[in-house]
């Protein structure tokens, strides 16, 4: 039995080129970092911009994220997932932190503004979808229910908490929690993601 | 909050949609719940795929600023002893061994450079179309570079420069990453070929930007082929190679 399981031992994932590169970055290899930058900078900037919207601020945060990749590369653990997911998780979290600290300072007006903004939302979601140019991602987003899709778009591309998402969509908190989970699971299965 | 409630938070957590206190509670739960930990890993991989769909072309100055910044930033030491890394087969040793990815930068930069000059509607639309195709190409390149069975083979190009063929049998996809290819007259073009049992099947033309460095995906998959060759052909390409290859990369071994 052990022989059968060997090639799929989760403790010893076969690294892709990105993972190998990140390990070299962790050893202080600036050339490897520049190559990694080439592959991840576009997605990092795109995701941060999607969440923050302001171009100058987005560029600043994207830069911080990329420097953070350099600084913490040694903490990358391939058993916890791929290099791309590690970088994008960092990028999303940093963007969300920024957007929430800005929100916290204007919280009261914000609650009202969130509600006012609801009509605009459909248009936003549609734009995001239209730009999901990869056929597979588009097809898989299309396989979600409307509520699943709206929840995922608001949380991921807009950096909303699930409370805000529930507020915006006018549904119960528990419903949004569940839609975020089953929506992502459906995307995972549709995209054939394995971790 | 009960454990049953916590199990349902994987999606919200993976999307950073919990507030601070809830995220902390969920992390404590996840430390002891292997099922949730695994699910979060998978859902984060899923979210990363969504990020590839919205990639932008970063301004060249951003690269310079980041490179300048990291030169002065001290790196954290590893938390655990370093694991052995499986070396990539066919990787060239020494200086320039990472040129395959540096080359991919040119693909992106070439688009960025021309992107802002003109304001006309038609230009804007064409730029948008190019950005879309760069996104697609970047996403496929990332897929390929992240595949567990990626193999890289680097070889010199006769006449100058070098190139790396990146393949994944699993994805049945290959990329050609080139560096410092000699510039050809307008009447000529580099053409890629798959060697299928000795017969050559075109895998696309290399639209090399100025400087001769870039990256492209090959037309068709590497499965069932024995290698990749590069020839110089008349502009527009040929149905069959008309001369000796300037580069040959066999897949054996
Ligand atoms: Zn659990």
CSV table of C-alpha atoms and ligand atoms in Angstrom, one decimal:
chain,number,residue,atom,x,y,z
A,1,UNK,CA,0.0,0.0,0.0
A,2,UNK,CA,2.8,2.3,0.8
A,3,UNK,CA,4.3,1.8,-2.6
A,4,UNK,CA,1.0,2.8,-4.3
A,5,UNK,CA,0.7,6.0,-2.2
A,6,UNK,CA,4.3,7.1,-2.7
A,7,UNK,CA,4.0,9.2,-5.7
A,8,UNK,CA,1.1,11.1,-4.1
A,9,UNK,CA,2.6,11.7,-0.8
A,10,UNK,CA,1.3,15.2,0.2
A,11,UNK,CA,4.4,15.9,2.3
A,12,UNK,CA,6.6,15.7,-0.8
A,13,UNK,CA,4.8,17.6,-3.7
A,14,UNK,CA,6.6,17.7,-6.9
A,15,UNK,CA,7.5,21.4,-7.3
A,16,UNK,CA,6.6,23.2,-10.5
A,17,UNK,CA,8.9,25.8,-11.9
A,18,UNK,CA,7.4,28.6,-9.8
A,19,UNK,CA,7.9,26.7,-6.6
A,20,UNK,CA,11.5,25.9,-7.4
A,21,UNK,CA,12.0,29.6,-8.2
A,22,UNK,CA,10.5,30.7,-4.9
A,23,UNK,CA,12.9,28.4,-3.0
A,24,UNK,CA,15.8,30.1,-4.7
A,25,UNK,CA,14.4,33.5,-3.9
A,26,UNK,CA,14.4,32.4,-0.3
A,27,UNK,CA,18.1,31.9,-0.6
A,28,UNK,CA,18.6,35.5,-1.6
A,29,UNK,CA,18.8,34.8,-5.4
A,30,UNK,CA,17.8,38.2,-6.9
A,31,UNK,CA,17.8,36.9,-10.4
A,32,UNK,CA,15.3,34.2,-9.4
A,33,UNK,CA,13.2,37.0,-7.8
A,34,UNK,CA,13.2,39.1,-11.0
A,35,UNK,CA,12.0,36.1,-12.9
A,36,UNK,CA,9.3,35.4,-10.4
A,37,UNK,CA,8.3,39.1,-10.6
A,38,UNK,CA,7.8,38.6,-14.4
A,39,UNK,CA,5.2,36.0,-13.8
A,40,UNK,CA,3.3,37.3,-10.8
A,41,UNK,CA,3.5,41.1,-11.0
A,42,UNK,CA,0.7,41.4,-13.5
A,43,UNK,CA,-1.8,39.2,-11.6
A,44,UNK,CA,-0.8,40.9,-8.3
A,45,UNK,CA,-1.3,44.4,-9.7
A,46,UNK,CA,-4.6,43.4,-11.4
A,47,UNK,CA,-6.1,41.8,-8.2
A,48,UNK,CA,-5.0,44.7,-6.0
A,49,UNK,CA,-6.4,47.2,-8.4
A,50,UNK,CA,-9.7,45.3,-8.6
A,51,UNK,CA,-10.1,45.6,-4.8
A,52,UNK,CA,-8.7,49.1,-4.3
A,53,UNK,CA,-9.7,50.7,-7.6
A,54,UNK,CA,-7.4,53.7,-7.1
A,55,UNK,CA,-4.5,53.3,-9.5
A,56,UNK,CA,-1.7,55.0,-7.5
A,57,UNK,CA,-2.7,53.3,-4.3
A,58,UNK,CA,-2.9,50.0,-6.1
A,59,UNK,CA,0.6,50.3,-7.5
A,60,UNK,CA,1.9,51.2,-4.1
A,61,UNK,CA,0.2,48.2,-2.4
A,62,UNK,CA,1.3,45.8,-5.3
A,63,UNK,CA,4.9,46.9,-4.7
A,64,UNK,CA,4.6,46.2,-1.0
A,65,UNK,CA,3.3,42.8,-1.7
A,66,UNK,CA,6.1,42.0,-4.1
A,67,UNK,CA,8.7,43.2,-1.6
A,68,UNK,CA,6.9,41.1,1.0
A,69,UNK,CA,7.3,38.0,-1.3
A,70,UNK,CA,11.0,38.6,-1.3
A,71,UNK,CA,11.2,39.2,2.5
A,72,UNK,CA,9.1,36.1,3.5
A,73,UNK,CA,10.0,33.7,0.7
A,74,UNK,CA,11.6,31.3,3.3
A,75,UNK,CA,8.2,31.0,4.9
A,76,UNK,CA,6.6,29.5,1.8
A,77,UNK,CA,5.7,25.9,2.5
A,78,UNK,CA,4.9,23.9,-0.6
A,79,UNK,CA,2.8,21.5,1.5
A,80,UNK,CA,0.3,24.4,2.0
A,81,UNK,CA,-0.3,24.9,-1.7
A,82,UNK,CA,1.3,26.3,-4.8
A,83,UNK,CA,3.5,29.4,-5.2
A,84,UNK,CA,0.9,31.3,-7.2
A,85,UNK,CA,-1.7,30.8,-4.5
A,86,UNK,CA,0.7,31.8,-1.8
A,87,UNK,CA,1.5,35.1,-3.6
A,88,UNK,CA,-2.1,35.9,-4.5
A,89,UNK,CA,-3.3,35.1,-0.9
A,90,UNK,CA,-0.8,37.7,0.3
A,91,UNK,CA,-1.8,40.2,-2.3
A,92,UNK,CA,-5.5,39.8,-1.6
A,93,UNK,CA,-5.0,40.1,2.2
A,94,UNK,CA,-2.9,43.2,1.8
A,95,UNK,CA,-5.4,44.9,-0.5
A,96,UNK,CA,-8.3,44.0,1.8
A,97,UNK,CA,-6.4,45.3,4.9
A,98,UNK,CA,-5.9,48.6,3.1
A,99,UNK,CA,-9.5,48.9,1.9
A,100,UNK,CA,-10.9,48.0,5.4
A,101,UNK,CA,-8.7,50.5,7.3
A,102,UNK,CA,-9.9,53.2,5.0
A,103,UNK,CA,-13.4,52.0,5.5
A,104,UNK,CA,-13.1,51.9,9.3
A,105,UNK,CA,-12.4,55.6,9.4
A,106,UNK,CA,-15.6,56.5,7.6
A,107,UNK,CA,-17.7,53.7,8.9
A,108,UNK,CA,-21.0,55.4,9.5
A,109,UNK,CA,-21.3,57.1,6.2
A,110,UNK,CA,-20.1,54.0,4.7
A,111,UNK,CA,-23.0,51.8,5.8
A,112,UNK,CA,-25.4,54.1,4.2
A,113,UNK,CA,-23.2,54.4,1.1
A,114,UNK,CA,-23.1,50.6,0.8
A,115,UNK,CA,-26.8,50.5,0.5
A,116,UNK,CA,-27.0,53.3,-1.9
A,117,UNK,CA,-24.5,51.6,-4.1
A,118,UNK,CA,-26.4,48.5,-4.6
A,119,UNK,CA,-27.9,49.3,-8.0
A,120,UNK,CA,-24.5,49.9,-9.3
A,121,UNK,CA,-23.4,46.5,-8.2
A,122,UNK,CA,-24.8,44.4,-11.0
A,123,UNK,CA,-22.9,46.4,-13.5
A,124,UNK,CA,-19.7,45.9,-11.6
A,125,UNK,CA,-20.2,42.1,-11.4
A,126,UNK,CA,-20.9,42.0,-15.1
A,127,UNK,CA,-17.8,43.9,-16.0
A,128,UNK,CA,-15.7,41.6,-13.8
A,129,UNK,CA,-17.2,38.6,-15.5
A,130,UNK,CA,-16.7,40.0,-19.0
A,131,UNK,CA,-13.0,40.4,-18.3
A,132,UNK,CA,-12.6,36.9,-17.0
A,133,UNK,CA,-11.1,36.2,-20.3
A,134,UNK,CA,-10.0,32.7,-19.7
A,135,UNK,CA,-12.7,30.5,-21.2
A,136,UNK,CA,-12.6,28.0,-18.4
A,137,UNK,CA,-12.9,30.5,-15.6
A,138,UNK,CA,-15.8,32.3,-17.5
A,139,UNK,CA,-17.6,29.0,-18.1
A,140,UNK,CA,-17.1,28.0,-14.5
A,141,UNK,CA,-18.3,31.4,-13.1
A,142,UNK,CA,-21.3,30.9,-15.4
A,143,UNK,CA,-22.1,27.6,-13.7
A,144,UNK,CA,-22.7,29.3,-10.3
A,145,UNK,CA,-26.0,30.4,-9.1
A,146,UNK,CA,-26.5,34.2,-9.2
A,147,UNK,CA,-26.2,34.5,-5.5
A,148,UNK,CA,-23.1,32.4,-5.4
A,149,UNK,CA,-21.5,34.4,-8.1
A,150,UNK,CA,-22.5,37.8,-6.6
A,151,UNK,CA,-21.2,36.7,-3.2
A,152,UNK,CA,-17.8,35.5,-4.6
A,153,UNK,CA,-17.4,38.6,-6.7
A,154,UNK,CA,-18.1,41.0,-3.8
A,155,UNK,CA,-15.9,39.2,-1.4
A,156,UNK,CA,-13.0,38.5,-3.7
A,157,UNK,CA,-12.9,41.3,-6.3
A,158,UNK,CA,-14.3,44.0,-4.0
A,159,UNK,CA,-12.8,42.9,-0.7
A,160,UNK,CA,-16.1,42.9,1.2
A,161,UNK,CA,-16.5,41.0,4.4
A,162,UNK,CA,-19.3,38.5,4.4
A,163,UNK,CA,-21.3,40.9,6.6
A,164,UNK,CA,-21.1,43.6,4.1
A,165,UNK,CA,-21.8,41.2,1.3
A,166,UNK,CA,-25.0,40.0,3.1
A,167,UNK,CA,-25.9,43.7,3.6
A,168,UNK,CA,-25.4,44.5,0.0
A,169,UNK,CA,-27.3,41.5,-1.3
A,170,UNK,CA,-30.0,41.8,1.3
A,171,UNK,CA,-29.7,38.2,2.5
A,172,UNK,CA,-29.0,36.5,5.8
A,173,UNK,CA,-25.4,36.2,7.1
A,174,UNK,CA,-25.6,32.4,7.2
A,175,UNK,CA,-26.7,32.4,3.6
A,176,UNK,CA,-23.7,34.3,2.4
A,177,UNK,CA,-21.3,32.1,4.4
A,178,UNK,CA,-22.8,29.1,2.7
A,179,UNK,CA,-22.9,30.6,-0.8
A,180,UNK,CA,-19.2,31.6,-0.5
A,181,UNK,CA,-18.3,28.1,0.4
A,182,UNK,CA,-20.4,26.1,-2.0
A,183,UNK,CA,-19.8,28.7,-4.8
A,184,UNK,CA,-16.0,28.2,-4.4
A,185,UNK,CA,-16.3,24.5,-4.1
A,186,UNK,CA,-18.3,24.5,-7.4
A,187,UNK,CA,-15.6,26.6,-9.0
A,188,UNK,CA,-12.9,24.3,-7.6
A,189,UNK,CA,-14.5,21.3,-9.1
A,190,UNK,CA,-15.3,23.0,-12.4
A,191,UNK,CA,-11.7,24.3,-12.7
A,192,UNK,CA,-10.2,20.9,-11.7
A,193,UNK,CA,-8.2,22.5,-8.9
A,194,UNK,CA,-6.2,20.1,-6.8
A,195,UNK,CA,-4.2,21.1,-3.7
B,1,UNK,CA,-19.8,29.7,17.7
B,2,UNK,CA,-20.1,25.9,17.4
B,3,UNK,CA,-17.7,23.6,15.5
B,4,UNK,CA,-20.4,23.0,12.9
B,5,UNK,CA,-20.6,26.7,12.3
B,6,UNK,CA,-16.9,27.0,12.0
B,7,UNK,CA,-16.7,24.2,9.3
B,8,UNK,CA,-18.8,26.3,7.0
B,9,UNK,CA,-16.4,29.3,7.2
B,10,UNK,CA,-13.8,27.9,4.8
B,11,UNK,CA,-15.1,29.8,1.9
B,12,UNK,CA,-15.3,33.1,3.7
B,13,UNK,CA,-11.9,32.6,5.3
B,14,UNK,CA,-10.2,31.7,2.0
B,15,UNK,CA,-11.6,35.0,0.5
B,16,UNK,CA,-10.5,37.1,3.5
B,17,UNK,CA,-14.2,37.9,4.2
B,18,UNK,CA,-14.1,37.3,7.9
B,19,UNK,CA,-13.4,40.1,10.4
B,20,UNK,CA,-10.4,39.9,12.7
B,21,UNK,CA,-11.9,38.1,15.6
B,22,UNK,CA,-13.7,35.6,13.5
B,23,UNK,CA,-10.6,34.9,11.4
B,24,UNK,CA,-8.7,34.3,14.6
B,25,UNK,CA,-11.3,31.8,15.9
B,26,UNK,CA,-11.3,30.0,12.5
B,27,UNK,CA,-7.5,29.8,12.4
B,28,UNK,CA,-7.6,28.1,15.8
B,29,UNK,CA,-10.2,25.7,14.6
B,30,UNK,CA,-8.3,25.0,11.4
B,31,UNK,CA,-5.1,24.2,13.3
B,32,UNK,CA,-7.0,21.2,14.7
B,33,UNK,CA,-9.3,20.4,11.8
B,34,UNK,CA,-7.5,18.8,8.9
B,35,UNK,CA,-10.6,18.7,6.8
B,36,UNK,CA,-11.0,22.5,7.0
B,37,UNK,CA,-7.3,23.1,6.4
B,38,UNK,CA,-7.4,21.0,3.3
B,39,UNK,CA,-10.5,22.7,2.0
B,40,UNK,CA,-9.0,26.2,2.6
B,41,UNK,CA,-5.9,25.2,0.6
B,42,UNK,CA,-8.1,24.1,-2.3
B,43,UNK,CA,-10.3,27.2,-2.2
B,44,UNK,CA,-7.3,29.5,-2.1
B,45,UNK,CA,-5.9,27.8,-5.2
B,46,UNK,CA,-9.3,28.3,-6.7
B,47,UNK,CA,-9.3,32.0,-5.8
B,48,UNK,CA,-5.8,32.4,-7.3
B,49,UNK,CA,-7.2,31.2,-10.6
B,50,UNK,CA,-9.7,34.0,-10.5
B,51,UNK,CA,-6.9,36.5,-10.0
B,52,UNK,CA,-5.2,35.4,-13.2
B,53,UNK,CA,-8.2,36.6,-15.1
B,54,UNK,CA,-7.8,40.2,-14.0
B,55,UNK,CA,-4.0,40.7,-14.5
B,56,UNK,CA,-2.8,44.1,-15.6
B,57,UNK,CA,0.4,45.1,-17.4
B,58,UNK,CA,2.6,46.7,-14.6
B,59,UNK,CA,4.4,49.9,-15.6
B,60,UNK,CA,8.1,49.3,-16.2
B,61,UNK,CA,8.9,51.8,-13.4
B,62,UNK,CA,7.3,49.5,-10.9
B,63,UNK,CA,9.8,46.7,-11.7
B,64,UNK,CA,12.6,49.1,-11.1
B,65,UNK,CA,11.2,50.3,-7.8
B,66,UNK,CA,10.6,46.8,-6.5
B,67,UNK,CA,14.1,45.6,-7.5
B,68,UNK,CA,15.7,48.7,-5.9
B,69,UNK,CA,13.6,48.0,-2.7
B,70,UNK,CA,14.5,44.4,-2.3
B,71,UNK,CA,18.2,45.1,-2.5
B,72,UNK,CA,17.9,46.8,0.9
B,73,UNK,CA,15.4,44.4,2.5
B,74,UNK,CA,16.6,41.7,4.8
B,75,UNK,CA,14.9,38.3,4.3
B,76,UNK,CA,13.3,36.2,7.0
B,77,UNK,CA,15.1,33.0,7.8
B,78,UNK,CA,13.2,29.7,7.2
B,79,UNK,CA,11.0,28.4,10.1
B,80,UNK,CA,11.8,24.8,9.3
B,81,UNK,CA,14.9,23.1,7.9
B,82,UNK,CA,15.0,23.5,4.1
B,83,UNK,CA,13.6,20.6,2.2
B,84,UNK,CA,15.5,19.2,-0.7
B,85,UNK,CA,14.2,20.6,-4.0
B,86,UNK,CA,13.9,18.4,-7.0
B,87,UNK,CA,16.1,19.9,-9.6
B,88,UNK,CA,14.5,20.7,-12.9
B,89,UNK,CA,15.7,18.5,-15.6
B,90,UNK,CA,17.6,20.2,-18.4
B,91,UNK,CA,18.1,23.4,-16.5
B,92,UNK,CA,21.2,25.2,-17.7
B,93,UNK,CA,23.8,25.9,-15.1
B,94,UNK,CA,25.4,29.2,-14.4
B,95,UNK,CA,24.7,32.7,-15.5
B,96,UNK,CA,21.5,33.3,-17.4
B,97,UNK,CA,19.9,30.0,-16.4
B,98,UNK,CA,16.7,31.8,-15.5
B,99,UNK,CA,16.5,33.6,-18.8
B,100,UNK,CA,13.4,31.6,-19.8
B,101,UNK,CA,11.4,33.7,-17.4
B,102,UNK,CA,13.1,36.9,-17.9
B,103,UNK,CA,12.2,36.4,-21.5
B,104,UNK,CA,8.5,36.2,-20.6
B,105,UNK,CA,8.8,39.7,-19.3
B,106,UNK,CA,9.4,41.0,-22.7
B,107,UNK,CA,6.0,39.7,-23.8
B,108,UNK,CA,4.4,41.9,-21.2
B,109,UNK,CA,6.6,44.9,-21.5
B,110,UNK,CA,6.3,45.1,-25.2
B,111,UNK,CA,2.6,45.6,-24.8
B,112,UNK,CA,3.0,48.1,-22.0
B,113,UNK,CA,5.3,50.3,-24.0
B,114,UNK,CA,2.9,50.8,-26.8
B,115,UNK,CA,-0.2,51.0,-24.6
B,116,UNK,CA,-0.4,54.6,-23.6
B,117,UNK,CA,0.7,56.6,-26.5
B,118,UNK,CA,-2.4,57.0,-28.5
B,119,UNK,CA,-5.9,58.0,-27.4
B,120,UNK,CA,-8.1,57.2,-30.4
B,121,UNK,CA,-10.9,54.8,-29.8
B,122,UNK,CA,-9.7,52.2,-32.3
B,123,UNK,CA,-6.2,52.2,-30.7
B,124,UNK,CA,-7.8,51.8,-27.3
B,125,UNK,CA,-9.8,48.8,-28.4
B,126,UNK,CA,-6.8,47.2,-30.0
B,127,UNK,CA,-4.8,47.7,-26.9
B,128,UNK,CA,-7.6,46.1,-24.9
B,129,UNK,CA,-7.6,43.1,-27.2
B,130,UNK,CA,-3.8,42.9,-26.8
B,131,UNK,CA,-4.1,43.1,-23.1
B,132,UNK,CA,-6.7,40.3,-23.1
B,133,UNK,CA,-4.4,38.1,-25.2
B,134,UNK,CA,-1.4,38.9,-23.0
B,135,UNK,CA,-3.5,37.9,-20.0
B,136,UNK,CA,-4.5,34.7,-21.6
B,137,UNK,CA,-0.9,34.0,-22.5
B,138,UNK,CA,0.4,34.9,-19.1
B,139,UNK,CA,-2.2,32.7,-17.5
B,140,UNK,CA,-1.3,29.8,-19.7
B,141,UNK,CA,2.3,30.4,-19.0
B,142,UNK,CA,1.7,30.4,-15.3
B,143,UNK,CA,-0.3,27.2,-15.6
B,144,UNK,CA,2.5,25.6,-17.5
B,145,UNK,CA,5.2,26.9,-15.0
B,146,UNK,CA,3.1,25.6,-12.1
B,147,UNK,CA,2.5,22.1,-13.5
B,148,UNK,CA,4.1,19.4,-11.4
B,149,UNK,CA,5.6,17.7,-14.4
B,150,UNK,CA,7.2,20.7,-16.0
B,151,UNK,CA,10.4,20.1,-17.8
B,152,UNK,CA,12.8,22.7,-19.2
B,153,UNK,CA,15.4,22.2,-21.8
B,154,UNK,CA,17.7,25.1,-22.7
B,155,UNK,CA,19.9,25.1,-25.8
B,156,UNK,CA,21.9,27.7,-27.7
B,157,UNK,CA,20.6,29.0,-31.0
B,158,UNK,CA,23.2,28.9,-33.7
B,159,UNK,CA,24.0,32.4,-34.8
B,160,UNK,CA,23.4,33.7,-31.2
B,161,UNK,CA,21.1,33.7,-28.3
B,162,UNK,CA,19.5,30.8,-26.6
B,163,UNK,CA,16.1,29.4,-25.9
B,164,UNK,CA,14.3,27.2,-23.5
B,165,UNK,CA,11.5,24.8,-24.4
B,166,UNK,CA,9.1,24.3,-21.4
B,167,UNK,CA,6.8,21.3,-21.6
B,168,UNK,CA,4.2,19.6,-19.6
B,169,UNK,CA,3.0,16.2,-20.8
B,170,UNK,CA,0.1,16.4,-18.3
B,171,UNK,CA,-1.2,19.7,-19.8
B,172,UNK,CA,0.0,18.7,-23.2
B,173,UNK,CA,1.3,22.2,-23.7
B,174,UNK,CA,4.7,23.7,-24.5
B,175,UNK,CA,6.2,27.2,-24.5
B,176,UNK,CA,9.2,28.6,-26.2
B,177,UNK,CA,11.1,31.2,-24.2
B,178,UNK,CA,13.8,32.9,-26.1
B,179,UNK,CA,16.6,35.3,-25.3
B,180,UNK,CA,18.7,37.5,-27.5
B,181,UNK,CA,17.7,35.9,-30.8
B,182,UNK,CA,19.6,37.5,-33.7
B,183,UNK,CA,17.3,39.9,-35.6
B,184,UNK,CA,16.2,38.7,-39.0
B,185,UNK,CA,15.5,40.8,-42.1
B,186,UNK,CA,11.8,41.5,-42.7
B,187,UNK,CA,11.8,38.8,-45.4
B,188,UNK,CA,12.5,36.0,-42.9
B,189,UNK,CA,11.0,34.6,-39.7
B,190,UNK,CA,11.8,32.0,-37.1
B,191,UNK,CA,9.5,29.0,-37.3
B,192,UNK,CA,9.0,26.3,-34.7
B,193,UNK,CA,8.4,22.6,-35.5
B,194,UNK,CA,7.4,19.5,-33.6
B,195,UNK,CA,9.3,16.5,-34.7
B,196,UNK,CA,6.7,13.7,-35.1
B,197,UNK,CA,8.5,10.5,-36.0
B,198,UNK,CA,10.8,12.4,-38.2
B,199,UNK,CA,8.1,14.4,-40.0
B,200,UNK,CA,8.0,18.1,-39.1
B,201,UNK,CA,4.8,19.7,-38.0
B,202,UNK,CA,4.7,23.5,-37.7
B,203,UNK,CA,4.2,24.8,-34.2
B,204,UNK,CA,4.0,28.5,-35.0
B,205,UNK,CA,6.0,31.5,-36.0
B,206,UNK,CA,8.1,33.5,-33.5
B,207,UNK,CA,7.0,37.1,-33.5
B,208,UNK,CA,10.2,38.3,-31.8
B,209,UNK,CA,10.1,41.8,-30.5
B,210,UNK,CA,13.0,44.2,-30.7
B,211,UNK,CA,15.8,42.9,-28.6
B,212,UNK,CA,15.0,39.3,-29.5
B,213,UNK,CA,13.7,38.2,-26.2
B,214,UNK,CA,10.2,36.9,-25.4
B,215,UNK,CA,7.9,34.0,-24.8
B,216,UNK,CA,5.2,32.2,-26.8
B,217,UNK,CA,3.1,29.1,-26.5
B,218,UNK,CA,3.5,26.5,-29.2
B,219,UNK,CA,0.6,25.7,-31.4
B,220,UNK,CA,-0.4,22.1,-30.6
B,221,UNK,CA,0.8,19.9,-27.8
B,222,UNK,CA,4.0,18.0,-27.2
B,223,UNK,CA,2.4,14.7,-26.6
B,224,UNK,CA,3.5,12.0,-29.0
B,225,UNK,CA,6.3,14.2,-30.4
B,226,UNK,CA,10.0,13.6,-30.1
B,227,UNK,CA,11.3,17.2,-29.9
B,228,UNK,CA,11.2,20.7,-31.0
B,229,UNK,CA,13.2,22.4,-33.8
B,230,UNK,CA,13.6,25.9,-35.0
B,231,UNK,CA,14.4,27.0,-38.5
B,232,UNK,CA,14.7,30.3,-40.4
B,233,UNK,CA,12.0,30.5,-43.1
B,234,UNK,CA,10.7,33.1,-45.6
B,235,UNK,CA,8.3,35.6,-44.0
B,236,UNK,CA,4.9,33.9,-43.5
B,237,UNK,CA,6.4,30.6,-42.7
B,238,UNK,CA,6.7,27.4,-44.7
B,239,UNK,CA,4.8,24.1,-44.9
B,240,UNK,CA,8.0,22.2,-44.3
B,241,UNK,CA,11.4,23.2,-43.0
B,242,UNK,CA,13.4,24.6,-45.9
B,243,UNK,CA,16.8,24.4,-44.2
B,244,UNK,CA,18.8,23.0,-41.3
B,245,UNK,CA,17.6,23.8,-37.8
B,246,UNK,CA,19.2,26.6,-35.9
B,247,UNK,CA,18.2,24.9,-32.7
B,248,UNK,CA,17.1,21.3,-31.9
B,249,UNK,CA,15.6,20.2,-28.6
B,250,UNK,CA,15.0,16.4,-28.4
B,251,UNK,CA,12.6,15.3,-25.6
B,252,UNK,CA,14.3,12.0,-24.9
B,253,UNK,CA,15.6,11.6,-21.4
C,1,LIG,ZN1,-13.5,22.1,10.4
